[in-house]
PDB file of C-alpha atoms in Angstrom:
ATOM      1  CA  GLN Q   1     -16.202   7.970   3.095  1.00  0.00           C
ATOM      2  CA  VAL Q   2     -12.384   8.291   2.993  1.00  0.00           C
ATOM      3  CA  GLN Q   3      -9.975  10.341   1.002  1.00  0.00           C
ATOM      4  CA  LEU Q   4      -6.447   8.959   0.444  1.00  0.00           C
ATOM      5  CA  LYS Q   5      -3.519  10.834  -0.707  1.00  0.00           C
ATOM      6  CA  GLU Q   6       0.031   9.171  -1.186  1.00  0.00           C
ATOM      7  CA  SER Q   7       3.322  10.865  -0.884  1.00  0.00           C
ATOM      8  CA  GLY Q   8       6.957   9.967  -0.444  1.00  0.00           C
ATOM      9  CA  GLY Q   9       7.552   8.588  -4.134  1.00  0.00           C
ATOM     10  CA  GLY Q  10      10.755   9.531  -5.759  1.00  0.00           C
ATOM     11  CA  SER Q  11      13.841   7.968  -7.494  1.00  0.00           C
ATOM     12  CA  VAL Q  12      16.495   5.943  -5.600  1.00  0.00           C
ATOM     13  CA  GLN Q  13      19.332   3.566  -6.411  1.00  0.00           C
ATOM     14  CA  ALA Q  14      19.114  -0.092  -6.099  1.00  0.00           C
ATOM     15  CA  GLY Q  15      19.792  -1.042  -2.584  1.00  0.00           C
ATOM     16  CA  GLY Q  16      18.212   2.284  -1.052  1.00  0.00           C
ATOM     17  CA  THR Q  17      15.199   2.786   1.155  1.00  0.00           C
ATOM     18  CA  LEU Q  18      12.209   4.846   0.373  1.00  0.00           C
ATOM     19  CA  ARG Q  19       8.911   5.406   2.784  1.00  0.00           C
ATOM     20  CA  LEU Q  20       5.728   5.986   1.183  1.00  0.00           C
ATOM     21  CA  SER Q  21       2.921   7.483   3.204  1.00  0.00           C
ATOM     22  CA  CYS Q  22      -0.884   7.477   2.465  1.00  0.00           C
ATOM     23  CA  ALA Q  23      -2.538  10.418   4.432  1.00  0.00           C
ATOM     24  CA  ALA Q  24      -6.424   9.475   4.797  1.00  0.00           C
ATOM     25  CA  SER Q  25      -9.066  12.094   5.947  1.00  0.00           C
ATOM     26  CA  GLY Q  26     -12.750  11.979   6.520  1.00  0.00           C
ATOM     27  CA  ARG Q  27     -12.625   8.808   8.705  1.00  0.00           C
ATOM     28  CA  SER Q  28     -10.481   6.947  11.017  1.00  0.00           C
ATOM     29  CA  PHE Q  29      -8.404   4.188   9.739  1.00  0.00           C
ATOM     30  CA  ARG Q  30      -8.903   1.961  12.714  1.00  0.00           C
ATOM     31  CA  ARG Q  31     -12.086   0.053  11.055  1.00  0.00           C
ATOM     32  CA  TYR Q  32     -10.437  -0.358   7.564  1.00  0.00           C
ATOM     33  CA  ASN Q  33      -8.636  -2.778   5.666  1.00  0.00           C
ATOM     34  CA  LEU Q  34      -5.640  -1.185   3.895  1.00  0.00           C
ATOM     35  CA  ALA Q  35      -3.168  -2.028   1.076  1.00  0.00           C
ATOM     36  CA  TRP Q  36      -0.481  -0.760  -1.172  1.00  0.00           C
ATOM     37  CA  PHE Q  37      -0.685  -1.585  -4.738  1.00  0.00           C
ATOM     38  CA  ARG Q  38       1.860  -0.903  -7.665  1.00  0.00           C
ATOM     39  CA  GLN Q  39       1.485  -0.806 -11.417  1.00  0.00           C
ATOM     40  CA  THR Q  40       3.828  -0.279 -14.320  1.00  0.00           C
ATOM     41  CA  PRO Q  41       2.732   0.851 -17.797  1.00  0.00           C
ATOM     42  CA  GLY Q  42       1.216  -1.939 -19.889  1.00  0.00           C
ATOM     43  CA  ASN Q  43       0.898  -4.046 -16.886  1.00  0.00           C
ATOM     44  CA  GLN Q  44      -1.964  -4.894 -14.458  1.00  0.00           C
ATOM     45  CA  ARG Q  45      -1.846  -3.456 -11.002  1.00  0.00           C
ATOM     46  CA  GLU Q  46      -0.721  -5.807  -8.307  1.00  0.00           C
ATOM     47  CA  GLY Q  47      -1.092  -6.072  -4.762  1.00  0.00           C
ATOM     48  CA  VAL Q  48       2.184  -5.397  -2.803  1.00  0.00           C
ATOM     49  CA  ALA Q  49       1.313  -5.377   1.011  1.00  0.00           C
ATOM     50  CA  ALA Q  50      -1.977  -5.412   3.058  1.00  0.00           C
ATOM     51  CA  LEU Q  51      -2.887  -4.845   6.596  1.00  0.00           C
ATOM     52  CA  ASP Q  52      -6.478  -5.912   7.603  1.00  0.00           C
ATOM     53  CA  SER Q  53      -8.485  -4.352  10.201  1.00  0.00           C
ATOM     54  CA  SER Q  54      -7.484  -7.139  12.706  1.00  0.00           C
ATOM     55  CA  GLY Q  55      -3.540  -6.175  12.369  1.00  0.00           C
ATOM     56  CA  ARG Q  56      -2.614  -8.983  10.001  1.00  0.00           C
ATOM     57  CA  THR Q  57      -0.278  -8.305   7.549  1.00  0.00           C
ATOM     58  CA  THR Q  58       0.160  -9.897   4.049  1.00  0.00           C
ATOM     59  CA  TYR Q  59       2.906  -9.374   1.553  1.00  0.00           C
ATOM     60  CA  ALA Q  60       3.733 -10.316  -2.026  1.00  0.00           C
ATOM     61  CA  ASP Q  61       6.435 -12.789  -2.497  1.00  0.00           C
ATOM     62  CA  PRO Q  62       8.637 -10.298  -4.103  1.00  0.00           C
ATOM     63  CA  VAL Q  63       8.846  -7.591  -1.223  1.00  0.00           C
ATOM     64  CA  LYS Q  64       8.725 -10.275   1.375  1.00  0.00           C
ATOM     65  CA  ASP Q  65      11.667  -9.318   4.054  1.00  0.00           C
ATOM     66  CA  ARG Q  66      12.215  -5.911   2.239  1.00  0.00           C
ATOM     67  CA  PHE Q  67       8.774  -4.027   2.526  1.00  0.00           C
ATOM     68  CA  THR Q  68       6.973  -3.387   5.746  1.00  0.00           C
ATOM     69  CA  ILE Q  69       3.392  -1.887   5.760  1.00  0.00           C
ATOM     70  CA  SER Q  70       2.112  -0.071   9.051  1.00  0.00           C
ATOM     71  CA  THR Q  71      -0.149   2.588  10.324  1.00  0.00           C
ATOM     72  CA  ASP Q  72       0.050   5.468  12.743  1.00  0.00           C
ATOM     73  CA  ASN Q  73      -3.447   5.944  14.035  1.00  0.00           C
ATOM     74  CA  ALA Q  74      -3.039   8.888  15.577  1.00  0.00           C
ATOM     75  CA  LYS Q  75      -1.949  10.370  12.184  1.00  0.00           C
ATOM     76  CA  ASN Q  76      -4.465   8.486  10.260  1.00  0.00           C
ATOM     77  CA  THR Q  77      -1.674   7.821   7.840  1.00  0.00           C
ATOM     78  CA  LEU Q  78      -0.639   4.620   6.204  1.00  0.00           C
ATOM     79  CA  TYR Q  79       3.205   3.483   5.421  1.00  0.00           C
ATOM     80  CA  LEU Q  80       5.045   1.501   3.184  1.00  0.00           C
ATOM     81  CA  GLN Q  81       8.733   1.089   4.201  1.00  0.00           C
ATOM     82  CA  MET Q  82      10.820  -0.113   1.208  1.00  0.00           C
ATOM     83  CA  ASN Q  83      14.251  -1.472   1.860  1.00  0.00           C
ATOM     84  CA  ASN Q  84      16.904  -2.728  -0.270  1.00  0.00           C
ATOM     85  CA  VAL Q  85      14.659  -1.639  -3.586  1.00  0.00           C
ATOM     86  CA  LYS Q  86      15.119  -3.271  -6.640  1.00  0.00           C
ATOM     87  CA  PRO Q  87      14.728  -1.895 -10.187  1.00  0.00           C
ATOM     88  CA  GLU Q  88      11.675  -4.202 -10.506  1.00  0.00           C
ATOM     89  CA  ASP Q  89      10.049  -2.105  -7.813  1.00  0.00           C
ATOM     90  CA  THR Q  90       9.821   0.553 -10.264  1.00  0.00           C
ATOM     91  CA  GLY Q  91       6.119   1.629 -10.512  1.00  0.00           C
ATOM     92  CA  MET Q  92       3.060   3.880  -9.472  1.00  0.00           C
ATOM     93  CA  TYR Q  93       2.308   3.048  -6.056  1.00  0.00           C
ATOM     94  CA  TYR Q  94      -1.283   3.165  -4.665  1.00  0.00           C
ATOM     95  CA  CYS Q  95      -2.848   2.902  -1.364  1.00  0.00           C
ATOM     96  CA  ALA Q  96      -6.052   1.722  -0.945  1.00  0.00           C
ATOM     97  CA  ALA Q  97      -8.800   1.218   1.621  1.00  0.00           C
ATOM     98  CA  GLU Q  98     -11.962  -0.837   2.396  1.00  0.00           C
ATOM     99  CA  GLU Q  99     -14.096  -0.547   5.658  1.00  0.00           C
ATOM    100  CA  GLY Q 100     -15.186  -3.247   8.224  1.00  0.00           C
ATOM    101  CA  VAL Q 101     -14.922  -7.079   8.308  1.00  0.00           C
ATOM    102  CA  LEU Q 102     -15.156  -8.490   4.776  1.00  0.00           C
ATOM    103  CA  SER Q 103     -16.091 -11.956   3.424  1.00  0.00           C
ATOM    104  CA  ASP Q 104     -14.123 -14.093   1.036  1.00  0.00           C
ATOM    105  CA  TYR Q 105     -11.327 -11.452   1.359  1.00  0.00           C
ATOM    106  CA  VAL Q 106      -7.991 -12.009  -0.111  1.00  0.00           C
ATOM    107  CA  PRO Q 107      -5.914  -8.709   0.731  1.00  0.00           C
ATOM    108  CA  LEU Q 108      -3.691  -8.506  -2.273  1.00  0.00           C
ATOM    109  CA  GLU Q 109      -6.549  -9.216  -4.788  1.00  0.00           C
ATOM    110  CA  TYR Q 110      -9.616  -7.476  -3.133  1.00  0.00           C
ATOM    111  CA  ASP Q 111     -11.488  -4.670  -5.272  1.00  0.00           C
ATOM    112  CA  TYR Q 112     -11.145  -1.970  -2.783  1.00  0.00           C
ATOM    113  CA  THR Q 113     -13.443   0.819  -2.781  1.00  0.00           C
ATOM    114  CA  TYR Q 114     -11.098   3.848  -2.227  1.00  0.00           C
ATOM    115  CA  TRP Q 115      -7.876   4.452  -3.676  1.00  0.00           C
ATOM    116  CA  GLY Q 116      -5.233   7.406  -3.472  1.00  0.00           C
ATOM    117  CA  GLN Q 117      -3.927   9.053  -6.902  1.00  0.00           C
ATOM    118  CA  GLY Q 118      -0.623   7.287  -6.513  1.00  0.00           C
ATOM    119  CA  THR Q 119       3.002   8.092  -5.991  1.00  0.00           C
ATOM    120  CA  GLN Q 120       5.825   7.463  -8.501  1.00  0.00           C
ATOM    121  CA  VAL Q 121       8.789   5.187  -7.628  1.00  0.00           C
ATOM    122  CA  THR Q 122      11.971   4.587  -9.687  1.00  0.00           C
ATOM    123  CA  VAL Q 123      14.627   2.566  -8.822  1.00  0.00           C
ATOM    124  CA  SER Q 124      17.738   2.670 -10.965  1.00  0.00           C
ATOM    125  CA  SER Q 125      20.535  -0.046 -11.071  1.00  0.00           C
TER     126      SER Q 125
END
């Protein structure tokens, strides 16, 4: 089992940058499939970026070339580097994790087992 805790959210102007962190405790990240999701009030949670256990990355079209997902295995921490942010990036951001090799795995749509509590990102124009 792994526990996840996000940090790094805040308020930023459009065009700015943020780096979100997701610290894991309990198990090493190395065997996990990891992802970032975001949600705004009244809307469904949407997948933003994913990093599978083989190191492959997946990005949602709205964030491609602006966001980067990465890990620091020594720190057992997942990151989301957000560059050139836009007002539509506003939302509560969650990290998610699932252990092992998964069949029928669609990274940004998978029903991950482990979730953090979320960190709020607000982008003003």
